[in-house]
Coordinates of C-alpha atoms in Angstrom, one line a residue:
Chain A
X1 CA -10.8 15.0 -2.9
X2 CA -8.1 13.3 -4.2
X3 CA -7.3 12.7 -7.0
X4 CA -5.3 9.3 -8.4
X5 CA -1.3 10.0 -8.7
X6 CA -1.2 7.3 -11.0
X7 CA -2.4 9.8 -14.0
X8 CA 1.0 11.7 -13.8
X9 CA 3.1 9.2 -12.6
X10 CA 5.0 7.1 -15.7
X11 CA 5.3 3.8 -15.2
X12 CA 9.3 3.0 -14.0
X13 CA 11.7 1.6 -16.6
X14 CA 13.2 -2.0 -15.2
X15 CA 16.9 -0.2 -14.3
X16 CA 15.1 2.5 -12.2
X17 CA 12.8 -0.2 -10.4
X18 CA 15.7 -1.5 -9.5
X19 CA 17.3 1.9 -7.9
X20 CA 14.3 3.2 -6.6
X21 CA 13.8 -0.1 -4.8
X22 CA 17.4 -0.1 -3.9
X23 CA 17.1 3.7 -2.5
X24 CA 14.1 3.3 -0.3
X25 CA 15.6 -0.6 0.6
X26 CA 18.8 1.5 1.5
X27 CA 17.3 4.2 3.4
X28 CA 15.1 1.9 5.6
X29 CA 17.9 -0.2 6.5
X30 CA 19.9 2.8 7.3
X31 CA 17.4 3.6 9.6
X32 CA 16.7 0.7 11.8
X33 CA 20.6 0.6 12.0
X34 CA 20.4 4.2 13.5
X35 CA 17.6 2.8 15.8
X36 CA 19.3 -0.3 16.7
X37 CA 22.2 2.1 17.6
X38 CA 20.6 4.4 19.7
X39 CA 19.4 0.9 21.9
X40 CA 15.4 2.6 20.8
X41 CA 14.9 -1.0 18.8
X42 CA 16.1 -4.5 19.2
X43 CA 16.3 -6.6 16.8
X44 CA 15.5 -10.5 17.6
X45 CA 19.3 -12.0 16.7
X46 CA 17.7 -14.2 13.7
X47 CA 16.2 -11.9 12.0
X48 CA 17.5 -9.8 9.0
X49 CA 16.0 -6.8 7.7
X50 CA 17.7 -7.7 4.6
X51 CA 15.5 -10.7 3.8
X52 CA 12.6 -9.2 5.0
X53 CA 12.9 -6.2 2.9
X54 CA 14.0 -8.9 -0.1
X55 CA 10.6 -10.6 0.2
X56 CA 9.0 -7.6 0.6
X57 CA 9.8 -6.1 -2.4
X58 CA 9.0 -9.1 -4.7
X59 CA 5.7 -9.1 -2.4
X60 CA 5.0 -6.3 -2.8
X61 CA 5.3 -5.8 -7.0
X62 CA 2.1 -8.0 -6.9
X63 CA 0.7 -5.4 -4.9
X64 CA -2.7 -3.6 -5.9
X65 CA -4.7 -1.1 -5.1
X66 CA -8.5 -1.1 -5.3
X67 CA -8.8 0.0 -8.8
X68 CA -6.2 -3.1 -9.6
X69 CA -3.2 -0.3 -10.2
X70 CA -0.1 -1.8 -9.5
X71 CA 1.6 -0.1 -5.5
X72 CA 4.6 0.5 -6.9
X73 CA 2.6 3.0 -9.1
X74 CA 0.0 4.3 -7.4
X75 CA 2.0 4.8 -3.7
X76 CA 4.4 7.6 -2.9
X77 CA 7.7 7.0 -2.4
X78 CA 7.5 8.0 1.1
X79 CA 4.7 5.8 2.3
X80 CA 6.2 2.8 0.6
X81 CA 9.5 3.2 2.5
X82 CA 7.5 4.1 6.0
X83 CA 5.4 1.0 5.2
X84 CA 8.6 -0.9 5.3
X85 CA 9.7 0.7 8.5
X86 CA 6.9 -0.3 10.2
X87 CA 7.5 -3.8 9.0
X88 CA 11.0 -3.7 10.0
X89 CA 10.3 -2.3 13.4
X90 CA 8.0 -4.7 14.4
X91 CA 10.3 -7.6 13.3
X92 CA 7.8 -8.9 10.4
X93 CA 8.6 -11.2 8.2
X94 CA 5.9 -10.7 5.1
X95 CA 7.0 -14.1 3.7
X96 CA 5.5 -15.8 6.9
X97 CA 2.0 -13.8 6.6
X98 CA 3.6 -11.5 9.7
X99 CA 1.2 -8.9 7.7
X100 CA -0.1 -7.6 4.2
X101 CA 0.6 -4.2 2.5
X102 CA -2.5 -2.5 2.0
X103 CA -2.8 0.6 0.3
X104 CA -4.9 3.6 0.8
X105 CA -5.2 6.0 -2.0
X106 CA -1.4 7.4 -2.5
X107 CA -0.3 5.3 0.4
X108 CA 1.1 2.0 1.1
X109 CA 0.7 0.5 4.9
X110 CA 1.7 -2.3 6.5
X111 CA -1.0 -4.0 8.2
X112 CA 0.4 -6.3 10.6
X113 CA -1.8 -10.1 10.8
X114 CA -2.6 -11.7 14.3
X115 CA 0.6 -14.1 13.4
X116 CA 2.1 -10.6 13.6
X117 CA 0.7 -9.3 16.6
X118 CA 1.7 -12.6 18.0
X119 CA 5.5 -12.5 16.4
X120 CA 5.7 -8.9 17.9
X121 CA 4.6 -9.7 21.0
X122 CA 6.9 -12.1 22.2
X123 CA 9.8 -9.3 21.1
X124 CA 8.2 -7.3 24.1
X125 CA 10.6 -6.7 27.4
X126 CA 9.5 -9.2 29.6
X127 CA 7.5 -11.5 27.7
X128 CA 8.9 -15.1 27.2
X129 CA 6.2 -16.9 25.8
X130 CA 3.3 -16.2 23.5
X131 CA -0.1 -15.7 24.6
X132 CA -2.0 -18.9 25.2
X133 CA -5.9 -18.8 24.7
X134 CA -9.1 -21.6 25.9
X135 CA -12.2 -21.9 25.1
X136 CA -14.7 -22.1 27.9
X137 CA -17.8 -24.3 26.6
X138 CA -21.3 -24.5 28.2
X139 CA -21.2 -27.1 31.3
X140 CA -17.3 -26.1 32.2
X141 CA -16.4 -24.7 35.8
X142 CA -14.9 -22.0 36.1
X143 CA -13.4 -19.8 39.3
X144 CA -12.8 -16.2 38.3
X145 CA -10.5 -13.8 40.7
X146 CA -9.0 -11.0 40.0
X147 CA -5.4 -10.7 39.6
X148 CA -2.6 -8.4 41.9
X149 CA -3.7 -5.5 38.8
X150 CA -7.4 -6.3 39.5
X151 CA -7.9 -7.9 36.2
X152 CA -10.3 -10.6 35.9
X153 CA -8.4 -13.9 35.7
X154 CA -9.3 -17.3 35.5
X155 CA -7.7 -19.3 38.3
X156 CA -9.3 -22.4 37.6
X157 CA -11.0 -24.0 35.0
X158 CA -12.2 -27.7 35.0
X159 CA -14.1 -28.9 31.7
X160 CA -15.4 -32.4 30.0
X161 CA -14.6 -34.2 26.3
X162 CA -18.6 -34.2 26.6
X163 CA -18.5 -29.9 27.1
X164 CA -16.4 -29.9 24.0
X165 CA -18.3 -32.7 22.2
X166 CA -21.5 -30.6 22.9
X167 CA -19.9 -27.3 21.5
X168 CA -21.1 -24.6 22.5
X169 CA -18.9 -22.1 23.2
X170 CA -19.7 -19.1 26.0
X171 CA -16.4 -17.4 26.5
X172 CA -12.5 -17.5 26.1
X173 CA -9.6 -16.0 28.1
X174 CA -6.0 -15.3 27.7
X175 CA -3.0 -15.5 29.5
X176 CA 0.3 -14.6 29.6
X177 CA 3.1 -14.3 32.0
X178 CA 4.1 -10.4 32.0
X179 CA 7.2 -9.6 34.1
X180 CA 6.5 -11.5 36.4
X181 CA 2.6 -11.0 36.4
X182 CA 0.2 -13.3 34.5
X183 CA -2.0 -11.0 32.5
X184 CA -5.4 -12.1 31.2
X185 CA -8.7 -11.3 29.4
X186 CA -11.7 -12.7 29.7
X187 CA -14.5 -12.3 27.7
X188 CA -18.2 -13.9 27.1
X189 CA -19.4 -14.8 23.8
X190 CA -21.5 -12.1 23.9
X191 CA -18.1 -9.8 23.7
X192 CA -16.6 -11.7 20.9
X193 CA -19.4 -11.4 19.0
X194 CA -19.9 -7.6 19.7
X195 CA -16.2 -7.1 18.9
X196 CA -17.0 -9.4 15.7
X197 CA -19.2 -6.3 14.9
X198 CA -17.0 -3.9 14.6
X199 CA -15.6 -5.9 11.1
X200 CA -15.7 -3.4 8.6
X201 CA -16.1 -6.0 6.2
X202 CA -18.8 -8.1 6.6
X203 CA -17.9 -10.2 4.4
X204 CA -15.0 -11.1 6.2
X205 CA -17.6 -12.5 9.2
X206 CA -18.1 -15.8 7.2
X207 CA -15.0 -17.2 8.6
X208 CA -16.1 -16.1 12.0
X209 CA -19.1 -18.5 11.9
X210 CA -17.6 -21.4 9.9
X211 CA -15.0 -21.4 12.6
X212 CA -16.1 -19.7 15.7
X213 CA -13.6 -21.0 18.3
X214 CA -10.3 -20.4 16.4
X215 CA -11.7 -17.0 15.6
X216 CA -12.7 -16.2 19.5
X217 CA -9.3 -17.0 20.4
X218 CA -8.0 -14.4 18.1
X219 CA -9.9 -12.1 19.4
X220 CA -9.5 -12.8 23.3
X221 CA -5.5 -13.0 22.6
X222 CA -5.9 -9.3 20.5
X223 CA -7.5 -7.9 23.5
X224 CA -4.8 -8.8 25.8
X225 CA -2.5 -8.1 23.6
X226 CA -3.9 -5.0 23.1
X227 CA -4.2 -4.2 27.4
X228 CA -0.2 -4.9 27.1
X229 CA 1.1 -2.9 25.0
X230 CA -1.2 0.1 25.2
X231 CA 0.3 0.5 29.0
X232 CA 3.8 -0.4 28.1
X233 CA 6.5 2.1 28.6
X234 CA 6.4 5.2 26.4
X235 CA 10.0 4.5 25.1
X236 CA 9.3 1.2 23.6
X237 CA 9.8 2.2 19.6
X238 CA 8.2 -1.4 18.9
X239 CA 4.8 -1.0 21.4
X240 CA 4.4 2.4 20.0
X241 CA 4.9 1.6 16.7
X242 CA 2.5 -1.6 17.2
X243 CA -0.2 1.1 18.9
X244 CA 0.2 3.6 16.2
X245 CA -0.3 1.3 13.2
X246 CA -3.3 -0.6 14.8
X247 CA -5.0 3.0 15.1
X248 CA -4.4 4.0 11.6
X249 CA -6.1 1.0 10.0
X250 CA -9.3 0.7 12.9
X251 CA -9.9 3.5 15.3
X252 CA -11.9 5.7 13.2
X253 CA -13.6 7.9 15.8
X254 CA -16.0 9.8 15.8
X255 CA -13.8 12.9 15.6
X256 CA -12.8 11.9 12.6
X257 CA -16.2 11.2 11.2
X258 CA -16.4 15.5 12.0
X259 CA -13.4 16.8 10.5
X260 CA -14.0 14.9 7.9
X261 CA -17.7 16.4 7.7
X262 CA -15.4 19.6 8.7
X263 CA -13.5 19.3 5.5
X264 CA -16.5 18.7 2.9
X265 CA -18.3 21.4 4.1
X266 CA -14.8 23.8 3.8
X267 CA -14.6 22.2 0.3
X268 CA -18.0 22.9 -0.6
X269 CA -18.3 26.2 0.9
X270 CA -15.3 27.8 -1.4
X271 CA -15.7 25.4 -4.3
X272 CA -19.4 24.2 -5.0
X273 CA -21.6 25.6 -7.7
X274 CA -18.7 28.8 -7.8
X275 CA -17.4 27.0 -11.2
X276 CA -18.1 28.4 -14.6
X277 CA -20.8 28.1 -16.1
X278 CA -21.9 24.9 -18.5
X279 CA -24.1 25.2 -21.8
X280 CA -24.8 23.0 -24.4
X281 CA -24.2 24.8 -28.0
X282 CA -27.4 23.6 -30.0
X283 CA -25.1 22.9 -32.6
X284 CA -21.3 21.7 -32.2
X285 CA -19.0 23.0 -34.0
X286 CA -15.8 20.4 -33.1
X287 CA -16.1 16.8 -31.5
X288 CA -18.7 15.4 -34.2
X289 CA -20.0 11.9 -33.4
X290 CA -18.1 9.1 -33.4
X291 CA -18.2 7.0 -36.5
X292 CA -19.2 3.7 -36.1
X293 CA -17.0 0.9 -37.1
X294 CA -18.8 -1.5 -40.2
X295 CA -18.2 -4.2 -38.0
X296 CA -20.7 -2.0 -35.5
X297 CA -24.2 -3.5 -35.6
X298 CA -26.5 -0.7 -37.3
X299 CA -28.2 1.7 -34.9
X300 CA -31.2 2.2 -36.4
X301 CA -31.5 6.3 -36.6
X302 CA -34.2 7.4 -35.6
X303 CA -34.2 4.6 -33.1
X304 CA -37.1 3.0 -32.3
X305 CA -38.8 3.8 -28.8
X306 CA -37.9 1.2 -26.1
X307 CA -41.1 -0.9 -25.1
X308 CA -42.5 0.9 -21.8
X309 CA -43.0 4.3 -23.1
X310 CA -46.1 4.7 -25.4
X311 CA -46.9 7.0 -27.7
X312 CA -49.3 9.1 -25.7
X313 CA -46.7 9.5 -23.1
X314 CA -43.8 10.8 -25.4
X315 CA -46.2 13.7 -26.7
X316 CA -46.7 15.1 -23.0
X317 CA -43.3 16.0 -22.5
X318 CA -43.3 15.5 -18.8
X319 CA -45.3 12.3 -18.3
X320 CA -46.3 11.0 -14.9
X321 CA -43.5 9.7 -13.0
X322 CA -43.7 6.4 -13.8
X323 CA -43.2 4.8 -10.5
X324 CA -45.4 7.9 -8.4
Chain B
X1 CA -38.8 14.0 -22.4
X2 CA -39.2 10.8 -20.7
X3 CA -37.0 9.8 -18.2
X4 CA -37.4 6.2 -16.3
X5 CA -35.2 4.9 -13.3
X6 CA -34.8 1.2 -14.2
X7 CA -32.8 1.1 -10.8
X8 CA -31.3 3.9 -8.1
X9 CA -29.3 2.7 -5.2
X10 CA -26.0 2.0 -3.8
X11 CA -27.0 -1.4 -5.4
X12 CA -27.2 -0.4 -8.8
X13 CA -28.1 2.8 -11.1
X14 CA -29.8 2.8 -14.2
X15 CA -31.7 4.9 -15.6
X16 CA -33.9 5.4 -19.5
X17 CA -34.3 8.9 -20.8
X18 CA -35.9 8.7 -24.2
X19 CA -37.3 12.4 -26.3
X20 CA -39.1 9.8 -29.1
X21 CA -36.8 10.4 -31.4
X22 CA -33.5 9.0 -29.5
X23 CA -33.0 7.0 -26.4
X24 CA -30.1 7.1 -23.6
X25 CA -28.9 4.6 -21.4
X26 CA -27.4 6.6 -18.3
X27 CA -24.9 3.9 -16.1
X28 CA -26.0 0.3 -16.0
X29 CA -25.0 -0.9 -13.3
X30 CA -27.5 -3.8 -12.8
X31 CA -27.3 -6.8 -14.8
X32 CA -28.3 -7.0 -18.2
X33 CA -30.7 -9.1 -17.9
X34 CA -32.7 -6.9 -15.4
X35 CA -32.2 -4.2 -17.6
X36 CA -33.9 -6.3 -20.6
X37 CA -36.3 -7.2 -18.1
X38 CA -37.7 -3.7 -17.4
X39 CA -38.3 -3.6 -21.1
X40 CA -35.4 -1.7 -22.5
X41 CA -34.9 -2.4 -26.4
X42 CA -31.6 -2.7 -26.2
X43 CA -30.5 -2.3 -29.7
X44 CA -32.8 0.6 -30.1
X45 CA -30.7 2.7 -27.5
X46 CA -28.6 5.5 -29.5
X47 CA -25.8 5.1 -26.3
X48 CA -25.0 4.3 -22.9
X49 CA -23.3 6.9 -20.4
X50 CA -21.3 6.0 -17.7
X51 CA -20.2 8.1 -14.9
X52 CA -18.0 6.2 -13.1
X53 CA -16.2 3.2 -12.5
X54 CA -18.2 1.8 -9.4
X55 CA -19.3 -1.4 -9.7
X56 CA -23.2 -0.3 -8.7
X57 CA -22.6 2.6 -12.2
X58 CA -21.0 0.0 -14.6
X59 CA -21.4 -3.5 -13.6
X60 CA -23.1 -4.6 -17.1
X61 CA -20.8 -2.5 -19.4
X62 CA -19.3 -5.3 -20.7
X63 CA -22.8 -6.9 -22.3
X64 CA -24.2 -3.0 -23.0
X65 CA -21.3 -2.6 -25.0
X66 CA -22.5 -5.5 -27.1
X67 CA -25.7 -3.5 -28.5
X68 CA -24.6 0.2 -28.2
X69 CA -21.7 2.5 -28.0
X70 CA -20.9 3.5 -24.4
X71 CA -19.4 7.0 -23.3
X72 CA -17.3 7.4 -20.7
X73 CA -14.4 9.0 -19.2
X74 CA -10.9 7.7 -20.1
X75 CA -9.9 6.7 -16.3
X76 CA -13.5 5.2 -16.1
X77 CA -12.7 3.3 -19.6
X78 CA -9.6 2.4 -18.4
X79 CA -11.4 0.4 -15.2
X80 CA -14.2 -1.2 -17.7
X81 CA -13.6 -4.8 -18.9
X82 CA -15.5 -4.3 -22.7
X83 CA -13.2 -7.1 -24.2
X84 CA -13.5 -7.5 -27.9
X85 CA -15.8 -4.6 -27.7
X86 CA -13.7 -1.9 -26.7
X87 CA -13.7 0.0 -29.9
X88 CA -17.8 0.6 -29.0
X89 CA -16.5 3.0 -26.4
X90 CA -15.3 6.8 -26.8
X91 CA -13.3 9.0 -24.0
X92 CA -15.3 11.7 -23.4
X93 CA -13.9 14.8 -21.4
X94 CA -14.9 17.4 -19.2
X95 CA -16.6 20.8 -21.1
X96 CA -16.1 19.2 -24.5
X97 CA -19.7 18.7 -26.4
X98 CA -20.5 15.5 -28.2
X99 CA -23.7 14.4 -30.3
X100 CA -25.5 11.3 -28.8
X101 CA -29.1 10.5 -32.0
X102 CA -31.1 13.4 -31.0
X103 CA -28.3 14.8 -28.1
X104 CA -25.8 16.7 -27.5
X105 CA -23.8 16.2 -24.5
X106 CA -22.0 18.3 -22.0
X107 CA -19.9 16.4 -19.7
X108 CA -18.2 18.0 -16.6
X109 CA -16.8 17.3 -13.5
X110 CA -17.5 15.3 -10.3
X111 CA -16.4 15.2 -6.9
X112 CA -16.3 11.1 -6.1
X113 CA -13.3 8.8 -4.8
X114 CA -13.5 7.4 -8.6
X115 CA -11.0 7.9 -11.7
X116 CA -12.2 10.9 -13.7
X117 CA -16.3 10.7 -12.4
X118 CA -18.0 13.1 -14.7
X119 CA -22.0 14.0 -14.7
X120 CA -24.1 15.2 -17.7
X121 CA -25.9 17.7 -19.0
X122 CA -28.3 16.6 -21.6
X123 CA -29.8 18.4 -24.5
X124 CA -32.6 17.0 -26.8
X125 CA -32.8 18.9 -30.3
X126 CA -35.9 16.7 -30.8
X127 CA -38.0 18.7 -27.9
X128 CA -35.5 21.1 -26.7
X129 CA -35.1 20.9 -23.6
X130 CA -32.1 20.2 -21.2
X131 CA -31.7 17.6 -18.1
X132 CA -29.1 17.7 -16.0
X133 CA -27.4 14.2 -14.8
X134 CA -25.1 14.3 -11.3
X135 CA -24.7 11.2 -8.9
X136 CA -21.8 10.0 -7.0
X137 CA -20.8 13.5 -5.9
X138 CA -20.6 15.1 -2.6
X139 CA -21.1 18.8 -4.6
X140 CA -20.9 20.3 -7.9
X141 CA -18.8 22.7 -8.9
X142 CA -20.4 24.1 -12.5
X143 CA -23.4 26.2 -12.9
X144 CA -26.4 25.4 -15.3
X145 CA -29.0 27.6 -16.7
X146 CA -32.5 26.9 -18.1
X147 CA -32.4 23.0 -17.3
X148 CA -35.6 21.5 -17.3
X149 CA -35.3 18.5 -16.0
X150 CA -32.4 17.6 -13.0
X151 CA -31.8 14.0 -11.9
X152 CA -29.5 14.3 -9.3
X153 CA -28.0 12.3 -5.6
X154 CA -29.8 12.5 -2.8
X155 CA -28.0 10.0 -0.7
X156 CA -27.9 10.5 3.0
X157 CA -28.9 12.6 6.0
X158 CA -26.3 14.3 8.9
X159 CA -28.8 13.9 11.1
X160 CA -29.6 9.9 10.2
X161 CA -26.0 9.4 9.9
X162 CA -25.0 10.9 13.4
X163 CA -27.4 8.4 14.7
X164 CA -26.7 5.0 12.3
X165 CA -22.7 5.5 13.5
X166 CA -24.3 5.7 17.6
X167 CA -26.1 2.8 16.8
X168 CA -23.2 1.1 14.8
X169 CA -25.8 0.1 12.0
X170 CA -22.8 1.8 10.2
X171 CA -19.2 1.1 10.3
X172 CA -16.8 4.5 10.8
X173 CA -15.2 4.0 8.2
X174 CA -17.8 3.7 6.1
X175 CA -19.9 7.1 7.6
X176 CA -16.1 8.9 7.0
X177 CA -16.1 8.1 3.5
X178 CA -19.9 9.5 2.7
X179 CA -19.0 12.8 3.7
X180 CA -16.2 13.3 0.7
X181 CA -18.0 10.7 -1.9
X182 CA -21.9 11.6 -1.6
X183 CA -24.3 14.3 -1.8
X184 CA -26.2 15.2 1.3
X185 CA -29.4 16.5 1.5
X186 CA -28.6 20.2 2.8
X187 CA -25.8 19.9 0.1
X188 CA -28.5 19.3 -2.7
X189 CA -30.9 21.9 -1.6
X190 CA -28.2 24.5 -1.8
X191 CA -26.8 23.4 -4.9
X192 CA -30.8 23.5 -6.2
X193 CA -31.1 26.7 -4.3
X194 CA -28.7 28.5 -6.6
X195 CA -29.5 26.9 -9.6
X196 CA -31.4 28.6 -12.5
X197 CA -34.9 27.2 -11.9
X198 CA -36.9 30.0 -14.3
X199 CA -37.5 26.8 -16.4
X200 CA -37.2 23.6 -14.3
X201 CA -40.2 21.2 -14.5
X202 CA -38.8 18.3 -12.8
X203 CA -36.5 17.2 -9.9
X204 CA -35.6 13.2 -9.5
X205 CA -34.0 12.6 -6.8
X206 CA -31.6 9.2 -7.3
X207 CA -29.3 6.8 -5.3
X208 CA -31.2 7.4 -1.6
X209 CA -28.9 5.0 0.8
X210 CA -30.6 2.5 2.7
X211 CA -31.0 3.7 6.5
X212 CA -29.6 7.1 6.0
X213 CA -32.3 8.8 3.7
X214 CA -36.0 9.3 4.6
X215 CA -37.9 9.3 0.9
X216 CA -41.0 11.0 2.0
X217 CA -38.9 14.0 4.3
X218 CA -36.5 14.5 1.5
X219 CA -39.0 14.8 -1.6
X220 CA -41.1 17.2 1.0
X221 CA -37.8 19.2 1.6
X222 CA -36.7 18.9 -1.9
X223 CA -40.0 20.7 -2.9
X224 CA -40.1 23.4 -0.8
X225 CA -36.7 24.5 -2.6
X226 CA -37.5 24.1 -6.6
X227 CA -41.4 24.7 -6.6
X228 CA -41.6 21.9 -8.6
X229 CA -42.7 17.9 -9.0
X230 CA -39.6 16.0 -7.1
X231 CA -39.9 12.2 -7.9
X232 CA -37.8 9.9 -5.3
X233 CA -36.1 7.2 -7.8
X234 CA -37.0 3.4 -7.2
X235 CA -34.6 1.2 -5.8

């Protein structure tokens, strides 16, 4: 069982926060410089790691975990550094909503948004511009063929204003030029909706029904981007980071569930029903009943019975279960 | 001892126990108006015990505290918003016995993804019976003797969970979390098998998960283990 770590960590003093920030920022910046020198990472010429880190720190001050605890207090310094490094490698800027910091237990992670993914994609070697997505309305004339790699590609698409007005979206496709080949992803509305059912947070689905068109475009672009990134060259650190980052957030495989199951079973085997016997001492010597403060409403002693419990039933100690 | 489940599911948990002299509310995870509608005399309560801060166990804490004293671990209390009434709450600790009305309560540690979750062993001086209350945990570390009534979570069945994951009825992250936070029926059975059942009179199964549990089968299987009446708490 993972225990929250905040209990042991004292809140940092302002001076210490500054040092903590400086240390982590420095180590992230040094690592980025190293990677750039080794030519493993090519940062966009107009991307400033320093600026991104500075705005990340401002945003991090307000990031909280699901218990409302500040992320900087709860998360391990290593995970903070890794999240910032992920952000910098992908060339993201939190101020442009390229992604979000999310806390999982004591781990801080960087979760790229749709915009972040598009921004990273533009930096992949061989891609000139961001992918373009198009919606297919009911009644549109479509010619579907395969490109030289065997991917489905739409080579002709005739639509009309009338079709758009009717607004029945039946599918979407996205295309991008990658190393001289037109890459494409085509999805029917059924496939798109199927993809949306994997959304772990049902509350988010409202947006998908209210802005179906925009979200269909995002889904189809995501599919295309995933295809290009996951088939990219192994020494492409940028693509690797994006893919790993994606897995970390979404791809809970069956194997992971099984490993969690085994972990729980191991813990149960060693710890369950193995602790000391807990029993009640009829008259305790310590820990007396807390005295009610004078403002507290007087609590009648003995207290009156709650309404649903008739007298006759109380005398039989195990009454018939009320819901049987 | 009277046990009444006012609500028992992931949507909300609330139980009332009474020994004829005083009554206790266990959890308050449903709106106050629902607690009232179920016929609970709020001013007549001796106290309310809360196991952990998740909303399905503590939703009404801010309202219940206006009527009665709240007992929970320090970790739980720091997440509850009791407003100006926080003086009517007491931080309790695992293993430290305390008195509420005619009851002696010993809290013990649970295994759940919350801040210091607790289970309760409750002894009534009035009727001299022991009640064990443990919900939202994937196993119980401690052992107990001479317990008369058990209220224990029986959340899901591994086969039903597997099927639900395959059918995409349950998101994978949720399935992953369940194993390390909620009581699976075979683990419940093992817990009850190892427990001293010499004085056991009844078992109440609580917090059954929607779609991942089968009340009828659970009741039958647990009854085979304990040999005393088993009740499944109403949702």
